Amino acid sequence: MIWDNEVAREVWPRLMGGLQITVKVTLLATAIALLFGLLLAMLQRSRRPAVRRVSYWVLESIRRTPLLIQLFFAFYVLPEMGIMLDGMVCGVIVLGLHVGSYMAEVYRAGIDAVPKGQWEAARALNLTPRATWVSVILPQAIPPMVPALGNYFVMMFKESALLSTIAVLDLMGEARLFANETYRYIEPMTLVGLIFLAISIPSAIALRYLENRIAKSDRLSA
């Protein structure tokens, strides 16, 4: 028989333990990505050309290299330079920075959508740069970004499976370990795929609903 229910029942508790790690990694990496993406977007608007150039090359360097290469570099190469990182810590940081570089574009678009008059009004009121960002620009820019940022959250959840390549026992890591121990692949890999679908599809539907609600609210307020 191709599918063995006994094997599926045996691997299930391990997958649930791995899922907890996957969710934890996703949440921590999302926090890093949100902050890093916002920082890059703000630096791109700096009045100092040197700051803009540095932030641009940081952004491009992260975007133009595969996530897997970044994970391997951080986990296997950095220790040779004296920088030791636990697999999970390494994965969270690299995943957060990688996705954050893409979130920066979402932030940039949201910030650019804020009417120029808002910037001019802030200058007329002699607001400090910090007060301008915190009190005027970001409160208007962030709400329309939420659906797009949410899509990257779902993407990060899926991309977290790559952390199994650096010995993180997340959902995919537990499935691979079980498969290597028992030489049974169909049950753990099928269940992992179903678990990812069971979480990703409702999340995508919820984000689409949220996007429609925001669009409807914008039309009513226009």
CSV table of C-alpha atoms in Angstrom, one decimal:
chain,number,residue,atom,x,y,z
A,1,MET,CA,0.0,0.0,0.0
A,2,ILE,CA,1.4,3.4,-0.9
A,3,TRP,CA,-0.1,5.4,2.0
A,4,ASP,CA,0.3,4.0,5.5
A,5,ASN,CA,-2.0,5.4,8.2
A,6,GLU,CA,0.2,4.1,10.9
A,7,VAL,CA,3.2,6.0,9.6
A,8,ALA,CA,1.0,9.2,9.2
A,9,ARG,CA,-0.1,8.9,12.9
A,10,GLU,CA,3.5,8.4,14.0
A,11,VAL,CA,4.8,11.4,12.2
A,12,TRP,CA,1.9,13.7,13.0
A,13,PRO,CA,3.0,14.8,16.6
A,14,ARG,CA,6.5,15.6,15.3
A,15,LEU,CA,5.0,17.7,12.5
A,16,MET,CA,2.9,19.6,15.1
A,17,GLY,CA,6.1,20.3,17.1
A,18,GLY,CA,7.8,21.5,13.9
A,19,LEU,CA,4.8,23.7,13.0
A,20,GLN,CA,5.3,25.5,16.3
A,21,ILE,CA,8.8,26.3,15.3
A,22,THR,CA,7.7,27.4,11.9
A,23,VAL,CA,5.1,29.8,13.3
A,24,LYS,CA,7.6,31.2,15.8
A,25,VAL,CA,10.2,31.7,13.1
A,26,THR,CA,7.6,33.4,10.8
A,27,LEU,CA,6.5,35.8,13.5
A,28,LEU,CA,10.0,36.8,14.6
A,29,ALA,CA,11.2,37.1,11.0
A,30,THR,CA,8.1,39.2,10.2
A,31,ALA,CA,9.0,41.7,13.0
A,32,ILE,CA,12.5,42.0,11.6
A,33,ALA,CA,11.2,42.4,8.1
A,34,LEU,CA,8.7,45.1,9.0
A,35,LEU,CA,11.3,47.2,10.8
A,36,PHE,CA,14.1,46.6,8.2
A,37,GLY,CA,11.8,47.3,5.3
A,38,LEU,CA,10.6,50.6,6.8
A,39,LEU,CA,14.2,51.6,7.7
A,40,LEU,CA,15.3,51.0,4.1
A,41,ALA,CA,12.3,52.9,2.7
A,42,MET,CA,13.0,55.9,4.9
A,43,LEU,CA,16.8,55.9,4.1
A,44,GLN,CA,15.9,55.9,0.4
A,45,ARG,CA,14.3,59.3,1.0
A,46,SER,CA,17.3,60.7,2.9
A,47,ARG,CA,18.5,64.1,1.8
A,48,ARG,CA,22.1,62.8,1.9
A,49,PRO,CA,23.1,61.1,-1.4
A,50,ALA,CA,25.6,58.8,0.3
A,51,VAL,CA,22.9,57.4,2.6
A,52,ARG,CA,20.6,56.8,-0.4
A,53,ARG,CA,23.4,55.1,-2.3
A,54,VAL,CA,24.4,52.8,0.6
A,55,SER,CA,20.8,51.8,1.2
A,56,TYR,CA,20.2,51.2,-2.5
A,57,TRP,CA,23.2,48.8,-2.7
A,58,VAL,CA,22.2,47.0,0.5
A,59,LEU,CA,18.7,46.6,-1.0
A,60,GLU,CA,19.9,45.3,-4.3
A,61,SER,CA,22.5,43.0,-2.8
A,62,ILE,CA,19.8,41.3,-0.7
A,63,ARG,CA,17.3,41.1,-3.5
A,64,ARG,CA,19.6,39.9,-6.2
A,65,THR,CA,20.9,36.8,-4.3
A,66,PRO,CA,18.9,33.7,-3.5
A,67,LEU,CA,17.6,33.2,0.0
A,68,LEU,CA,19.2,29.8,0.1
A,69,ILE,CA,22.7,31.2,-0.6
A,70,GLN,CA,22.2,33.8,2.1
A,71,LEU,CA,21.2,31.2,4.6
A,72,PHE,CA,24.2,29.0,3.7
A,73,PHE,CA,26.6,32.0,3.9
A,74,ALA,CA,25.3,33.1,7.3
A,75,PHE,CA,25.3,29.6,8.7
A,76,TYR,CA,28.5,28.1,7.2
A,77,VAL,CA,30.7,31.0,6.2
A,78,LEU,CA,30.2,33.5,9.1
A,79,PRO,CA,31.5,31.0,11.7
A,80,GLU,CA,34.8,31.0,9.8
A,81,MET,CA,34.9,34.8,10.4
A,82,GLY,CA,34.2,34.3,14.1
A,83,ILE,CA,30.5,35.0,14.0
A,84,MET,CA,28.6,32.0,15.4
A,85,LEU,CA,24.8,31.9,15.0
A,86,ASP,CA,22.4,29.2,16.2
A,87,GLY,CA,20.5,27.7,13.2
A,88,MET,CA,17.1,29.2,14.3
A,89,VAL,CA,18.6,32.6,15.1
A,90,CYS,CA,20.4,32.6,11.8
A,91,GLY,CA,17.3,31.6,9.9
A,92,VAL,CA,15.1,34.3,11.6
A,93,ILE,CA,17.6,37.1,10.8
A,94,VAL,CA,18.3,36.1,7.2
A,95,LEU,CA,14.7,35.4,6.4
A,96,GLY,CA,13.7,38.7,8.0
A,97,LEU,CA,16.3,40.8,6.1
A,98,HIS,CA,15.5,39.0,2.8
A,99,VAL,CA,11.8,39.6,2.9
A,100,GLY,CA,12.3,43.0,4.5
A,101,SER,CA,14.1,44.1,1.4
A,102,TYR,CA,11.0,43.4,-0.6
A,103,MET,CA,8.7,45.0,1.9
A,104,ALA,CA,10.8,48.2,1.5
A,105,GLU,CA,9.2,48.6,-2.0
A,106,VAL,CA,5.7,48.3,-0.5
A,107,TYR,CA,6.6,51.0,2.1
A,108,ARG,CA,8.1,53.2,-0.6
A,109,ALA,CA,4.9,53.0,-2.7
A,110,GLY,CA,2.8,53.7,0.3
A,111,ILE,CA,4.9,56.7,1.4
A,112,ASP,CA,4.9,58.1,-2.2
A,113,ALA,CA,1.1,57.9,-2.2
A,114,VAL,CA,0.9,60.4,0.6
A,115,PRO,CA,0.0,63.8,-0.9
A,116,LYS,CA,2.9,66.2,-1.2
A,117,GLY,CA,0.8,68.7,0.6
A,118,GLN,CA,1.1,66.7,3.8
A,119,TRP,CA,4.9,67.1,3.7
A,120,GLU,CA,4.6,70.8,3.0
A,121,ALA,CA,2.1,71.2,5.9
A,122,ALA,CA,4.5,69.4,8.2
A,123,ARG,CA,7.3,71.8,7.2
A,124,ALA,CA,5.0,74.8,7.6
A,125,LEU,CA,4.3,73.7,11.1
A,126,ASN,CA,8.0,73.3,11.8
A,127,LEU,CA,7.7,69.7,12.7
A,128,THR,CA,10.8,67.7,13.3
A,129,PRO,CA,11.6,64.9,10.8
A,130,ARG,CA,10.7,62.4,13.5
A,131,ALA,CA,7.4,64.0,14.2
A,132,THR,CA,6.7,64.3,10.5
A,133,TRP,CA,7.2,60.6,10.0
A,134,VAL,CA,5.4,59.4,13.1
A,135,SER,CA,2.5,61.8,13.3
A,136,VAL,CA,1.8,62.7,9.7
A,137,ILE,CA,3.2,60.4,7.0
A,138,LEU,CA,3.2,56.9,8.4
A,139,PRO,CA,-0.4,57.0,9.8
A,140,GLN,CA,-1.6,57.8,6.3
A,141,ALA,CA,0.8,55.5,4.4
A,142,ILE,CA,0.6,52.3,6.4
A,143,PRO,CA,-3.1,51.3,6.3
A,144,PRO,CA,-3.3,50.8,2.5
A,145,MET,CA,-0.1,48.8,2.7
A,146,VAL,CA,-1.5,46.1,5.1
A,147,PRO,CA,-2.7,43.7,2.4
A,148,ALA,CA,0.5,43.8,0.5
A,149,LEU,CA,2.6,43.4,3.7
A,150,GLY,CA,0.3,40.5,4.6
A,151,ASN,CA,1.1,38.8,1.4
A,152,TYR,CA,4.8,38.9,2.3
A,153,PHE,CA,3.9,37.4,5.7
A,154,VAL,CA,2.3,34.4,3.9
A,155,MET,CA,5.3,34.2,1.6
A,156,MET,CA,7.6,34.2,4.6
A,157,PHE,CA,5.7,31.3,6.1
A,158,LYS,CA,6.2,29.3,3.0
A,159,GLU,CA,9.9,30.3,2.6
A,160,SER,CA,10.6,29.2,6.1
A,161,ALA,CA,10.8,25.6,4.9
A,162,LEU,CA,14.3,26.5,3.6
A,163,LEU,CA,15.5,26.7,7.2
A,164,SER,CA,15.5,22.9,7.3
A,165,THR,CA,18.6,23.1,5.1
A,166,ILE,CA,20.5,24.6,8.0
A,167,ALA,CA,19.4,22.0,10.6
A,168,VAL,CA,16.4,23.9,12.0
A,169,LEU,CA,13.7,21.3,13.0
A,170,ASP,CA,10.8,23.3,11.8
A,171,LEU,CA,7.8,21.7,10.0
A,172,MET,CA,9.9,20.7,7.0
A,173,GLY,CA,12.9,19.9,9.1
A,174,GLU,CA,10.9,17.3,11.1
A,175,ALA,CA,9.5,15.8,8.0
A,176,ARG,CA,12.9,15.4,6.4
A,177,LEU,CA,14.4,13.9,9.6
A,178,PHE,CA,11.5,11.4,9.9
A,179,ALA,CA,11.8,10.5,6.2
A,180,ASN,CA,15.5,9.9,6.5
A,181,GLU,CA,15.0,7.8,9.6
A,182,THR,CA,12.2,5.6,8.2
A,183,TYR,CA,12.7,5.9,4.4
A,184,ARG,CA,9.0,6.8,4.3
A,185,TYR,CA,8.6,10.0,2.3
A,186,ILE,CA,5.0,10.1,1.0
A,187,GLU,CA,3.3,10.5,4.4
A,188,PRO,CA,5.5,13.2,6.0
A,189,MET,CA,5.9,15.2,2.7
A,190,THR,CA,2.2,15.0,1.9
A,191,LEU,CA,1.2,16.0,5.3
A,192,VAL,CA,3.6,19.0,5.3
A,193,GLY,CA,2.1,20.1,1.9
A,194,LEU,CA,-1.4,19.9,3.3
A,195,ILE,CA,-0.5,21.8,6.5
A,196,PHE,CA,1.0,24.6,4.4
A,197,LEU,CA,-2.1,24.7,2.2
A,198,ALA,CA,-4.4,24.6,5.2
A,199,ILE,CA,-2.7,27.8,6.6
A,200,SER,CA,-1.8,29.6,3.4
A,201,ILE,CA,-5.1,29.4,1.6
A,202,PRO,CA,-7.3,30.9,4.5
A,203,SER,CA,-4.6,33.5,5.0
A,204,ALA,CA,-4.8,34.5,1.4
A,205,ILE,CA,-8.6,34.7,1.5
A,206,ALA,CA,-8.5,36.8,4.6
A,207,LEU,CA,-6.0,39.2,3.0
A,208,ARG,CA,-8.1,39.5,-0.1
A,209,TYR,CA,-11.1,40.3,2.1
A,210,LEU,CA,-9.1,42.9,3.9
A,211,GLU,CA,-7.9,44.4,0.7
A,212,ASN,CA,-11.5,44.7,-0.6
A,213,ARG,CA,-12.6,46.3,2.7
A,214,ILE,CA,-9.8,48.9,2.5
A,215,ALA,CA,-10.6,49.6,-1.2
A,216,LYS,CA,-14.3,50.0,-0.3
A,217,SER,CA,-13.5,52.3,2.6
A,218,ASP,CA,-11.3,54.5,0.3
A,219,ARG,CA,-14.1,54.8,-2.3
A,220,LEU,CA,-16.6,55.9,0.4
A,221,SER,CA,-14.2,58.5,1.8
A,222,ALA,CA,-13.3,59.8,-1.6
